[in-house]
């Protein structure tokens, strides 16, 4: 959802993969939030990862074009930064299903804010039911949250907690 740290987590994940010897591309597919594409461009520049961004195409087409761009430029990981919403809604889910159908991702990771506590479980369950998550990235674990959401998400959904954000800097990603 909005404010959970999706765009920042995408850049953190790209940096981590680059340090592991991969060649990632960040794809800016959030066409709704003002300056989302600019934010991803800035973060990509900070971590040294290229960003695919175009004004005009739909999020589904941006995902498709970005993955094609990655293949043509020998980039072996495409990270698609999709839009968030203030709440889970059918329009968001339909868009995510269409992106999934268009690019057949190997991983579908939901970014959840640890500060939302047990509500993160309900949100993750909704996403998992609709699009089939392969894992979760939990952000803001450096705050007052102590991991209850992480344990609950793992237990309720049966998908792994793949990464956690433990600070705002790009390297604060475990």
Coordinates of N, CA, C and O in Angstrom, one line a residue:
X1 N 0.8 -1.2 0.0 CA 0.0 0.0 0.0 C 0.9 1.2 0.0 O 2.1 1.2 0.3
X2 N 0.3 2.4 -0.3 CA 1.0 3.6 -0.3 C 1.7 3.9 1.1 O 1.1 3.6 2.1
X3 N 2.9 4.3 1.0 CA 3.7 4.7 2.2 C 4.4 3.5 2.8 O 5.0 3.7 3.9
X4 N 4.4 2.4 2.3 CA 5.0 1.2 2.9 C 6.5 1.1 2.5 O 7.2 0.4 3.1
X5 N 6.9 1.9 1.5 CA 8.3 1.9 1.1 C 8.6 1.0 -0.1 O 9.7 0.5 -0.3
X6 N 7.6 0.9 -1.0 CA 7.8 0.0 -2.2 C 8.9 0.5 -3.1 O 9.8 -0.3 -3.5
X7 N 8.9 1.8 -3.4 CA 9.9 2.3 -4.3 C 11.3 2.3 -3.7 O 12.3 1.8 -4.4
X8 N 11.5 2.6 -2.5 CA 12.8 2.6 -1.8 C 13.2 1.1 -1.7 O 14.4 0.8 -1.9
X9 N 12.3 0.2 -1.4 CA 12.7 -1.2 -1.3 C 13.1 -1.8 -2.7 O 14.0 -2.6 -2.7
X10 N 12.5 -1.3 -3.7 CA 12.9 -1.8 -5.1 C 14.3 -1.4 -5.3 O 15.1 -2.2 -5.8
X11 N 14.7 -0.1 -5.0 CA 16.1 0.3 -5.2 C 17.1 -0.5 -4.2 O 18.2 -0.8 -4.6
X12 N 16.6 -0.7 -3.0 CA 17.5 -1.5 -2.1 C 17.7 -2.9 -2.6 O 18.8 -3.4 -2.5
X13 N 16.6 -3.5 -3.1 CA 16.8 -4.9 -3.7 C 17.7 -4.8 -4.9 O 18.5 -5.7 -5.0
X14 N 17.6 -3.9 -5.7 CA 18.4 -3.7 -6.9 C 19.9 -3.6 -6.5 O 20.8 -4.3 -7.0
X15 N 20.2 -2.8 -5.5 CA 21.5 -2.7 -5.0 C 22.1 -4.0 -4.4 O 23.2 -4.4 -4.7
X16 N 21.3 -4.7 -3.7 CA 21.7 -6.0 -3.1 C 22.0 -7.0 -4.2 O 23.0 -7.7 -4.2
X17 N 21.1 -7.0 -5.2 CA 21.4 -8.0 -6.3 C 22.6 -7.6 -7.1 O 23.3 -8.5 -7.6
X18 N 22.8 -6.3 -7.3 CA 24.0 -5.8 -8.0 C 25.3 -6.3 -7.3 O 26.3 -6.7 -7.9
X19 N 25.3 -6.1 -5.9 CA 26.4 -6.5 -5.1 C 26.6 -8.0 -5.2 O 27.7 -8.5 -4.9
X20 N 25.6 -8.8 -5.5 CA 25.7 -10.3 -5.7 C 26.1 -10.6 -7.1 O 26.2 -11.8 -7.4
X21 N 26.4 -9.7 -7.9 CA 26.9 -9.9 -9.3 C 25.8 -9.9 -10.4 O 26.1 -10.2 -11.5
X22 N 24.6 -9.6 -10.0 CA 23.5 -9.5 -11.0 C 23.5 -8.2 -11.7 O 24.2 -7.3 -11.2
X23 N 22.7 -8.1 -12.7 CA 22.6 -6.8 -13.5 C 21.2 -6.4 -13.5 O 20.4 -6.8 -14.5
X24 N 20.7 -5.7 -12.5 CA 19.3 -5.3 -12.4 C 18.9 -4.1 -13.2 O 19.7 -3.2 -13.5
X25 N 17.6 -4.1 -13.5 CA 16.9 -2.9 -14.1 C 15.7 -2.6 -13.3 O 14.9 -3.5 -12.9
X26 N 15.6 -1.3 -12.9 CA 14.4 -0.9 -12.2 C 13.4 -0.4 -13.2 O 13.7 0.4 -14.1
X27 N 12.1 -0.8 -13.1 CA 11.1 -0.4 -14.1 C 10.1 0.4 -13.3 O 9.4 -0.1 -12.4
X28 N 9.9 1.6 -13.7 CA 8.9 2.6 -13.1 C 7.6 2.4 -13.7 O 7.2 2.9 -14.7
X29 N 6.7 1.6 -13.0 CA 5.4 1.3 -13.5 C 4.3 1.9 -12.6 O 3.1 1.6 -12.7
X30 N 4.7 2.9 -11.7 CA 3.7 3.6 -10.9 C 3.4 4.9 -11.6 O 4.1 5.9 -11.6
X31 N 2.3 4.9 -12.4 CA 1.9 6.1 -13.2 C 0.9 7.0 -12.4 O 0.5 8.0 -13.0
X32 N 0.6 6.6 -11.2 CA -0.5 7.4 -10.5 C 0.1 8.3 -9.4 O -0.5 9.4 -9.3
X33 N 1.1 7.9 -8.7 CA 1.6 8.8 -7.6 C 2.5 9.9 -8.2 O 3.4 9.6 -9.0
X34 N 2.2 11.1 -7.9 CA 3.0 12.2 -8.5 C 4.5 12.0 -8.1 O 4.8 11.7 -7.0
X35 N 5.3 12.1 -9.1 CA 6.8 12.0 -8.9 C 7.3 10.6 -8.5 O 8.5 10.5 -8.2
X36 N 6.5 9.6 -8.7 CA 7.0 8.3 -8.4 C 8.1 7.9 -9.3 O 9.1 7.3 -8.9
X37 N 7.9 8.2 -10.6 CA 9.0 7.8 -11.6 C 10.2 8.6 -11.3 O 11.3 8.1 -11.4
X38 N 10.1 9.9 -10.9 CA 11.3 10.7 -10.6 C 12.0 10.1 -9.4 O 13.2 10.1 -9.3
X39 N 11.2 9.7 -8.4 CA 11.8 9.1 -7.2 C 12.6 7.9 -7.5 O 13.7 7.7 -7.0
X40 N 12.0 7.0 -8.4 CA 12.8 5.8 -8.8 C 14.0 6.2 -9.5 O 15.1 5.5 -9.4
X41 N 13.9 7.1 -10.4 CA 15.1 7.6 -11.2 C 16.2 8.1 -10.2 O 17.4 7.7 -10.4
X42 N 15.8 8.9 -9.2 CA 16.8 9.4 -8.2 C 17.4 8.2 -7.4 O 18.6 8.2 -7.3
X43 N 16.6 7.3 -7.0 CA 17.1 6.2 -6.2 C 18.0 5.3 -7.0 O 19.0 4.8 -6.6
X44 N 17.6 5.1 -8.3 CA 18.4 4.3 -9.2 C 19.8 4.9 -9.4 O 20.8 4.2 -9.4
X45 N 19.8 6.2 -9.5 CA 21.0 6.9 -9.7 C 21.9 6.8 -8.4 O 23.1 6.6 -8.5
X46 N 21.3 6.9 -7.3 CA 22.0 6.8 -6.0 C 22.7 5.4 -5.9 O 23.8 5.3 -5.3
X47 N 22.0 4.3 -6.3 CA 22.6 3.0 -6.1 C 23.3 2.5 -7.4 O 23.8 1.4 -7.4
X48 N 23.3 3.3 -8.4 CA 24.0 2.9 -9.7 C 23.3 1.8 -10.5 O 23.9 1.0 -11.2
X49 N 22.0 1.8 -10.5 CA 21.2 0.9 -11.2 C 20.3 1.6 -12.3 O 19.7 2.6 -12.0
X50 N 20.3 1.2 -13.5 CA 19.5 1.8 -14.6 C 18.0 1.7 -14.3 O 17.6 0.7 -13.7
X51 N 17.3 2.7 -14.7 CA 15.8 2.8 -14.6 C 15.2 2.9 -15.9 O 15.5 3.8 -16.7
X52 N 14.2 2.1 -16.2 CA 13.4 2.2 -17.4 C 12.1 3.0 -17.0 O 11.4 2.6 -16.1
X53 N 11.9 4.0 -17.7 CA 10.7 4.9 -17.4 C 10.3 5.6 -18.7 O 11.1 6.1 -19.5
X54 N 9.0 5.6 -18.9 CA 8.4 6.3 -20.1 C 7.1 6.9 -19.6 O 6.3 6.3 -18.8
X55 N 6.8 8.1 -20.1 CA 5.5 8.7 -19.9 C 4.5 8.3 -21.0 O 4.9 8.4 -22.1
X56 N 3.3 7.9 -20.6 CA 2.3 7.6 -21.6 C 1.8 6.2 -21.5 O 0.6 6.0 -21.5
X57 N 2.6 5.2 -21.6 CA 2.1 3.8 -21.6 C 1.4 3.4 -20.2 O 1.7 4.0 -19.2
X58 N 0.6 2.5 -20.3 CA -0.1 1.9 -19.1 C 0.9 1.2 -18.3 O 2.0 0.8 -18.8
X59 N 0.6 1.0 -17.0 CA 1.5 0.2 -16.2 C 1.8 -1.2 -16.8 O 3.0 -1.7 -16.7
X60 N 0.8 -1.9 -17.3 CA 1.0 -3.2 -17.9 C 2.0 -3.1 -19.1 O 3.0 -3.9 -19.2
X61 N 1.8 -2.1 -20.0 CA 2.7 -1.9 -21.1 C 4.1 -1.5 -20.6 O 5.1 -1.9 -21.2
X62 N 4.2 -0.6 -19.6 CA 5.5 -0.3 -19.0 C 6.3 -1.5 -18.5 O 7.5 -1.6 -18.8
X63 N 5.6 -2.4 -17.9 CA 6.2 -3.6 -17.4 C 6.7 -4.4 -18.6 O 7.8 -4.9 -18.6
X64 N 5.9 -4.6 -19.6 CA 6.2 -5.4 -20.8 C 7.4 -4.7 -21.5 O 8.4 -5.4 -21.8
X65 N 7.4 -3.4 -21.7 CA 8.5 -2.7 -22.4 C 9.8 -2.8 -21.6 O 10.8 -3.0 -22.1
X66 N 9.6 -2.6 -20.2 CA 10.8 -2.7 -19.4 C 11.5 -4.0 -19.4 O 12.7 -4.1 -19.5
X67 N 10.7 -5.1 -19.3 CA 11.3 -6.4 -19.4 C 12.0 -6.7 -20.7 O 13.1 -7.2 -20.8
X68 N 11.4 -6.2 -21.8 CA 12.0 -6.4 -23.1 C 13.3 -5.6 -23.1 O 14.3 -6.0 -23.7
X69 N 13.3 -4.4 -22.6 CA 14.5 -3.5 -22.5 C 15.6 -4.2 -21.8 O 16.8 -4.2 -22.2
X70 N 15.2 -4.8 -20.6 CA 16.2 -5.6 -19.8 C 16.9 -6.7 -20.7 O 18.1 -6.8 -20.7
X71 N 16.1 -7.4 -21.4 CA 16.6 -8.5 -22.2 C 17.5 -8.1 -23.3 O 18.6 -8.7 -23.5
X72 N 17.2 -6.9 -23.9 CA 18.0 -6.4 -25.0 C 19.3 -5.7 -24.5 O 20.2 -5.4 -25.3
X73 N 19.4 -5.4 -23.2 CA 20.5 -4.8 -22.7 C 21.3 -5.6 -21.7 O 22.1 -5.1 -20.9
X74 N 21.1 -6.9 -21.8 CA 21.9 -7.9 -20.9 C 21.7 -7.6 -19.5 O 22.6 -7.8 -18.7
X75 N 20.5 -7.2 -19.1 CA 20.2 -7.0 -17.7 C 19.4 -8.2 -17.2 O 18.3 -8.5 -17.8
X76 N 19.9 -8.9 -16.2 CA 19.3 -10.2 -16.0 C 18.3 -10.2 -14.8 O 17.8 -11.3 -14.5
X77 N 17.9 -9.1 -14.3 CA 16.9 -9.0 -13.3 C 16.1 -7.7 -13.6 O 16.7 -6.6 -13.7
X78 N 14.8 -7.9 -13.7 CA 13.9 -6.7 -13.9 C 13.0 -6.6 -12.6 O 12.3 -7.5 -12.2
X79 N 13.1 -5.4 -12.0 CA 12.3 -5.2 -10.8 C 11.3 -4.1 -11.1 O 11.6 -3.0 -11.5
X80 N 10.0 -4.5 -11.1 CA 8.9 -3.6 -11.5 C 8.3 -3.0 -10.3 O 7.8 -3.7 -9.4
X81 N 8.4 -1.7 -10.2 CA 7.9 -0.9 -9.1 C 6.5 -0.5 -9.5 O 6.3 0.4 -10.3
X82 N 5.5 -1.2 -8.9 CA 4.1 -0.9 -9.3 C 3.5 0.1 -8.3 O 4.1 0.4 -7.3
X83 N 2.3 0.5 -8.6 CA 1.6 1.5 -7.8 C 1.0 0.9 -6.6 O 0.7 -0.2 -6.5
X84 N 0.9 1.7 -5.5 CA 0.2 1.4 -4.3 C -1.0 2.1 -4.2 O -1.3 3.0 -5.1
X85 N -1.8 1.8 -3.3 CA -3.1 2.5 -3.1 C -3.2 2.7 -1.6 O -2.5 2.1 -0.8
X86 N -4.2 3.5 -1.2 CA -4.4 3.7 0.2 C -5.1 2.5 0.8 O -5.0 2.3 2.0
X87 N -5.7 1.7 0.0 CA -6.3 0.4 0.5 C -6.3 -0.6 -0.7 O -6.1 -0.2 -1.8
X88 N -6.6 -1.8 -0.4 CA -6.6 -2.8 -1.4 C -7.9 -2.6 -2.1 O -9.0 -2.5 -1.5
X89 N -7.9 -2.5 -3.5 CA -9.1 -2.3 -4.3 C -9.0 -3.2 -5.5 O -8.0 -3.7 -5.9
X90 N -10.2 -3.4 -6.1 CA -10.3 -4.3 -7.3 C -9.5 -3.7 -8.5 O -8.9 -4.5 -9.2
X91 N -9.4 -2.4 -8.7 CA -8.7 -1.8 -9.8 C -7.2 -2.2 -9.7 O -6.6 -2.5 -10.6
X92 N -6.7 -2.0 -8.5 CA -5.3 -2.4 -8.2 C -5.0 -3.8 -8.5 O -4.0 -4.2 -9.2
X93 N -5.9 -4.7 -8.0 CA -5.7 -6.1 -8.2 C -5.8 -6.5 -9.7 O -5.0 -7.3 -10.1
X94 N -6.7 -5.9 -10.4 CA -6.8 -6.2 -11.8 C -5.6 -5.8 -12.5 O -5.1 -6.5 -13.4
X95 N -5.0 -4.7 -12.2 CA -3.8 -4.2 -12.8 C -2.6 -5.1 -12.5 O -1.8 -5.5 -13.4
X96 N -2.5 -5.5 -11.3 CA -1.4 -6.5 -10.9 C -1.6 -7.8 -11.6 O -0.6 -8.4 -12.0
X97 N -2.8 -8.3 -11.7 CA -3.0 -9.6 -12.4 C -2.6 -9.4 -13.9 O -2.0 -10.3 -14.5
X98 N -2.9 -8.3 -14.5 CA -2.6 -8.0 -15.9 C -1.1 -8.0 -16.1 O -0.5 -8.5 -17.0
X99 N -0.4 -7.3 -15.1 CA 1.1 -7.2 -15.2 C 1.7 -8.7 -15.0 O 2.6 -9.0 -15.8
X100 N 1.1 -9.4 -14.1 CA 1.6 -10.8 -13.9 C 1.4 -11.6 -15.2 O 2.3 -12.3 -15.6
X101 N 0.3 -11.5 -15.8 CA 0.0 -12.2 -17.1 C 1.0 -11.7 -18.2 O 1.4 -12.5 -19.0
X102 N 1.3 -10.5 -18.2 CA 2.1 -9.9 -19.3 C 3.6 -10.3 -19.2 O 4.2 -10.5 -20.3
X103 N 4.1 -10.4 -18.0 CA 5.5 -10.6 -17.9 C 5.9 -11.9 -17.2 O 7.1 -12.2 -17.1
X104 N 5.0 -12.7 -16.7 CA 5.3 -13.9 -16.0 C 6.5 -13.8 -15.0 O 7.5 -14.5 -15.2
X105 N 6.3 -13.0 -14.0 CA 7.5 -12.9 -13.1 C 7.8 -14.1 -12.3 O 7.0 -15.0 -12.0
X106 N 9.1 -14.2 -12.0 CA 9.6 -15.4 -11.2 C 9.3 -15.2 -9.7 O 9.1 -16.1 -9.0
X107 N 9.2 -13.9 -9.3 CA 8.9 -13.6 -7.9 C 7.8 -12.5 -7.9 O 7.8 -11.6 -8.8
X108 N 7.0 -12.6 -6.9 CA 6.0 -11.5 -6.7 C 6.1 -11.2 -5.2 O 5.7 -12.0 -4.3
X109 N 6.7 -10.1 -4.9 CA 7.0 -9.7 -3.5 C 6.1 -8.5 -3.1 O 6.0 -7.5 -3.9
X110 N 5.5 -8.6 -2.0 CA 4.7 -7.5 -1.5 C 5.5 -6.8 -0.4 O 6.2 -7.4 0.4
X111 N 5.5 -5.5 -0.5 CA 6.2 -4.7 0.5 C 5.2 -4.3 1.6 O 4.1 -3.7 1.3
X112 N 5.5 -4.6 2.8 CA 4.6 -4.3 3.9 C 5.3 -3.5 5.0 O 6.5 -3.8 5.2
X113 N 4.6 -2.6 5.6 CA 5.1 -1.8 6.7 C 5.0 -2.5 8.0 O 3.9 -2.8 8.4
X114 N 6.1 -2.8 8.7 CA 6.1 -3.5 10.0 C 5.3 -2.7 11.0 O 4.7 -3.3 11.9
X115 N 5.2 -1.4 10.8 CA 4.5 -0.6 11.8 C 3.0 -0.8 11.8 O 2.3 -0.4 12.7
X116 N 2.5 -1.4 10.7 CA 1.0 -1.7 10.7 C 0.6 -2.9 11.5 O -0.5 -3.2 11.6
X117 N 1.6 -3.6 12.0 CA 1.4 -4.7 12.9 C 0.5 -5.8 12.2 O 0.8 -6.2 11.1
X118 N -0.5 -6.3 12.9 CA -1.3 -7.4 12.5 C -2.1 -7.1 11.2 O -2.5 -7.9 10.5
X119 N -2.3 -5.8 11.0 CA -3.1 -5.4 9.8 C -2.3 -5.8 8.5 O -2.8 -6.1 7.5
X120 N -1.0 -5.8 8.7 CA -0.1 -6.3 7.5 C -0.5 -7.7 7.1 O -0.4 -8.0 5.9
X121 N -0.9 -8.5 8.0 CA -1.3 -9.9 7.7 C -2.5 -9.9 6.8 O -2.6 -10.6 5.8
X122 N -3.5 -9.1 7.2 CA -4.7 -9.0 6.4 C -4.5 -8.5 5.0 O -5.0 -9.0 4.0
X123 N -3.6 -7.5 4.9 CA -3.3 -6.9 3.6 C -2.6 -7.9 2.8 O -2.9 -8.1 1.6
X124 N -1.6 -8.6 3.4 CA -0.8 -9.6 2.6 C -1.7 -10.7 2.2 O -1.6 -11.2 1.1
X125 N -2.6 -11.1 3.0 CA -3.5 -12.2 2.7 C -4.4 -11.8 1.5 O -4.6 -12.7 0.6
X126 N -4.8 -10.6 1.4 CA -5.6 -10.1 0.3 C -4.8 -10.2 -1.0 O -5.3 -10.6 -2.1
X127 N -3.6 -9.7 -1.0 CA -2.7 -9.7 -2.1 C -2.4 -11.2 -2.5 O -2.4 -11.5 -3.7
X128 N -2.1 -12.0 -1.5 CA -1.7 -13.4 -1.8 C -2.9 -14.1 -2.5 O -2.7 -14.9 -3.5
X129 N -4.1 -13.9 -2.0 CA -5.3 -14.6 -2.6 C -5.5 -14.1 -4.1 O -5.8 -14.9 -4.9
X130 N -5.2 -12.9 -4.3 CA -5.5 -12.3 -5.7 C -4.4 -12.6 -6.7 O -4.7 -12.8 -7.9
X131 N -3.1 -12.5 -6.3 CA -2.1 -12.6 -7.3 C -1.0 -13.6 -6.9 O -0.2 -13.9 -7.8
X132 N -1.0 -14.2 -5.8 CA -0.1 -15.3 -5.5 C 1.3 -14.8 -5.2 O 2.2 -14.8 -6.0
X133 N 1.5 -14.3 -3.9 CA 2.8 -13.8 -3.5 C 3.8 -15.0 -3.4 O 3.5 -16.1 -3.1
X134 N 5.1 -14.7 -3.7 CA 6.2 -15.6 -3.4 C 7.0 -15.2 -2.2 O 7.8 -16.0 -1.8
X135 N 6.7 -14.0 -1.7 CA 7.4 -13.6 -0.5 C 7.0 -12.2 -0.1 O 6.2 -11.5 -0.8
X136 N 7.6 -11.7 1.0 CA 7.2 -10.4 1.5 C 8.5 -9.7 1.9 O 9.5 -10.3 2.3
X137 N 8.5 -8.4 1.6 CA 9.6 -7.5 2.1 C 8.9 -6.7 3.2 O 7.9 -6.0 3.0
X138 N 9.5 -6.7 4.4 CA 8.9 -6.0 5.5 C 9.8 -4.8 5.8 O 11.0 -4.9 6.0
X139 N 9.2 -3.6 5.8 CA 10.0 -2.4 6.0 C 9.8 -1.8 7.4 O 8.9 -2.2 8.1
X140 N 10.6 -0.9 7.7 CA 10.6 -0.1 9.0 C 10.7 -1.1 10.2 O 10.1 -0.8 11.2
X141 N 11.4 -2.1 10.0 CA 11.6 -3.0 11.1 C 12.6 -2.5 12.2 O 12.8 -3.0 13.2
X142 N 13.2 -1.3 11.8 CA 14.1 -0.7 12.7 C 13.4 0.2 13.8 O 14.0 0.7 14.7
X143 N 12.1 0.4 13.6 CA 11.3 1.2 14.5 C 10.8 0.4 15.7 O 11.5 -0.5 16.2
X144 N 9.7 0.7 16.2 CA 9.1 0.1 17.4 C 8.6 -1.3 17.2 O 8.4 -2.0 18.1
X145 N 8.3 -1.6 15.9 CA 7.8 -2.9 15.6 C 8.9 -4.0 15.9 O 10.0 -3.8 15.7
X146 N 8.4 -5.1 16.5 CA 9.4 -6.1 16.9 C 9.3 -7.4 16.2 O 9.7 -8.4 16.6
X147 N 8.6 -7.4 15.0 CA 8.6 -8.6 14.2 C 7.3 -9.4 14.3 O 7.2 -10.5 13.7
X148 N 6.3 -9.0 15.1 CA 5.1 -9.8 15.2 C 4.4 -9.9 13.8 O 3.9 -11.0 13.5
X149 N 4.5 -8.9 13.0 CA 3.9 -8.9 11.7 C 4.6 -9.9 10.8 O 4.0 -10.7 10.1
X150 N 6.0 -10.0 11.0 CA 6.7 -10.9 10.2 C 6.4 -12.4 10.5 O 6.1 -13.2 9.6
X151 N 6.3 -12.7 11.8 CA 5.9 -14.0 12.2 C 4.5 -14.4 11.7 O 4.2 -15.5 11.3
X152 N 3.6 -13.4 11.9 CA 2.2 -13.7 11.5 C 2.0 -13.9 10.0 O 1.3 -14.7 9.6
X153 N 2.7 -13.0 9.2 CA 2.6 -13.2 7.8 C 3.1 -14.5 7.3 O 2.5 -15.2 6.5
X154 N 4.3 -14.9 7.9 CA 4.9 -16.2 7.5 C 3.9 -17.4 7.9 O 3.7 -18.3 7.1
X155 N 3.4 -17.3 9.1 CA 2.5 -18.3 9.6 C 1.2 -18.4 8.8 O 0.7 -19.5 8.4
X156 N 0.5 -17.2 8.6 CA -0.8 -17.2 7.9 C -0.7 -17.5 6.4 O -1.6 -18.1 5.9
X157 N 0.3 -17.0 5.7 CA 0.4 -17.2 4.3 C 1.2 -18.3 3.8 O 1.1 -18.8 2.7
X158 N 2.2 -18.7 4.6 CA 3.1 -19.8 4.2 C 4.1 -19.3 3.1 O 4.7 -20.1 2.5
X159 N 4.3 -18.0 3.0 CA 5.3 -17.5 2.1 C 6.4 -16.9 2.9 O 6.2 -16.4 4.0
X160 N 7.6 -17.0 2.4 CA 8.8 -16.5 3.2 C 8.9 -15.0 3.3 O 8.4 -14.3 2.4
X161 N 9.4 -14.5 4.4 CA 9.8 -13.1 4.5 C 11.2 -13.1 3.9 O 12.2 -13.6 4.4
X162 N 11.3 -12.5 2.7 CA 12.5 -12.5 1.9 C 13.5 -11.5 2.4 O 14.7 -11.7 2.4
X163 N 13.1 -10.3 2.7 CA 14.0 -9.2 3.0 C 13.3 -8.3 4.1 O 12.1 -8.2 4.2
X164 N 14.1 -7.6 4.8 CA 13.6 -6.6 5.8 C 14.4 -5.3 5.6 O 15.6 -5.3 5.4
X165 N 13.7 -4.2 5.7 CA 14.3 -2.9 5.7 C 14.6 -2.5 7.1 O 13.7 -2.5 8.0
X166 N 15.8 -2.2 7.4 CA 16.2 -1.9 8.8 C 16.8 -0.4 8.9 O 17.5 -0.1 9.9
X167 N 16.4 0.4 8.0 CA 16.9 1.8 8.0 C 16.5 2.4 6.6 O 16.1 1.7 5.7
X168 N 16.8 3.7 6.6 CA 16.5 4.4 5.3 C 17.5 4.3 4.2 O 17.2 4.5 3.1
X169 N 18.8 4.1 4.6 CA 19.9 4.1 3.6 C 19.8 2.9 2.8 O 19.3 1.8 3.2
X170 N 20.2 3.0 1.5 CA 20.0 1.8 0.6 C 20.7 0.5 1.0 O 20.2 -0.5 0.8
X171 N 21.7 0.6 1.8 CA 22.4 -0.6 2.2 C 21.8 -1.2 3.5 O 22.2 -2.3 3.9
X172 N 20.8 -0.6 4.1 CA 20.1 -1.0 5.3 C 19.0 -2.0 4.9 O 17.8 -1.7 5.1
X173 N 19.3 -3.1 4.3 CA 18.4 -4.1 3.7 C 18.9 -5.4 4.0 O 20.0 -5.7 3.6
X174 N 18.2 -6.2 4.7 CA 18.7 -7.6 5.1 C 17.8 -8.7 4.6 O 16.6 -8.4 4.4

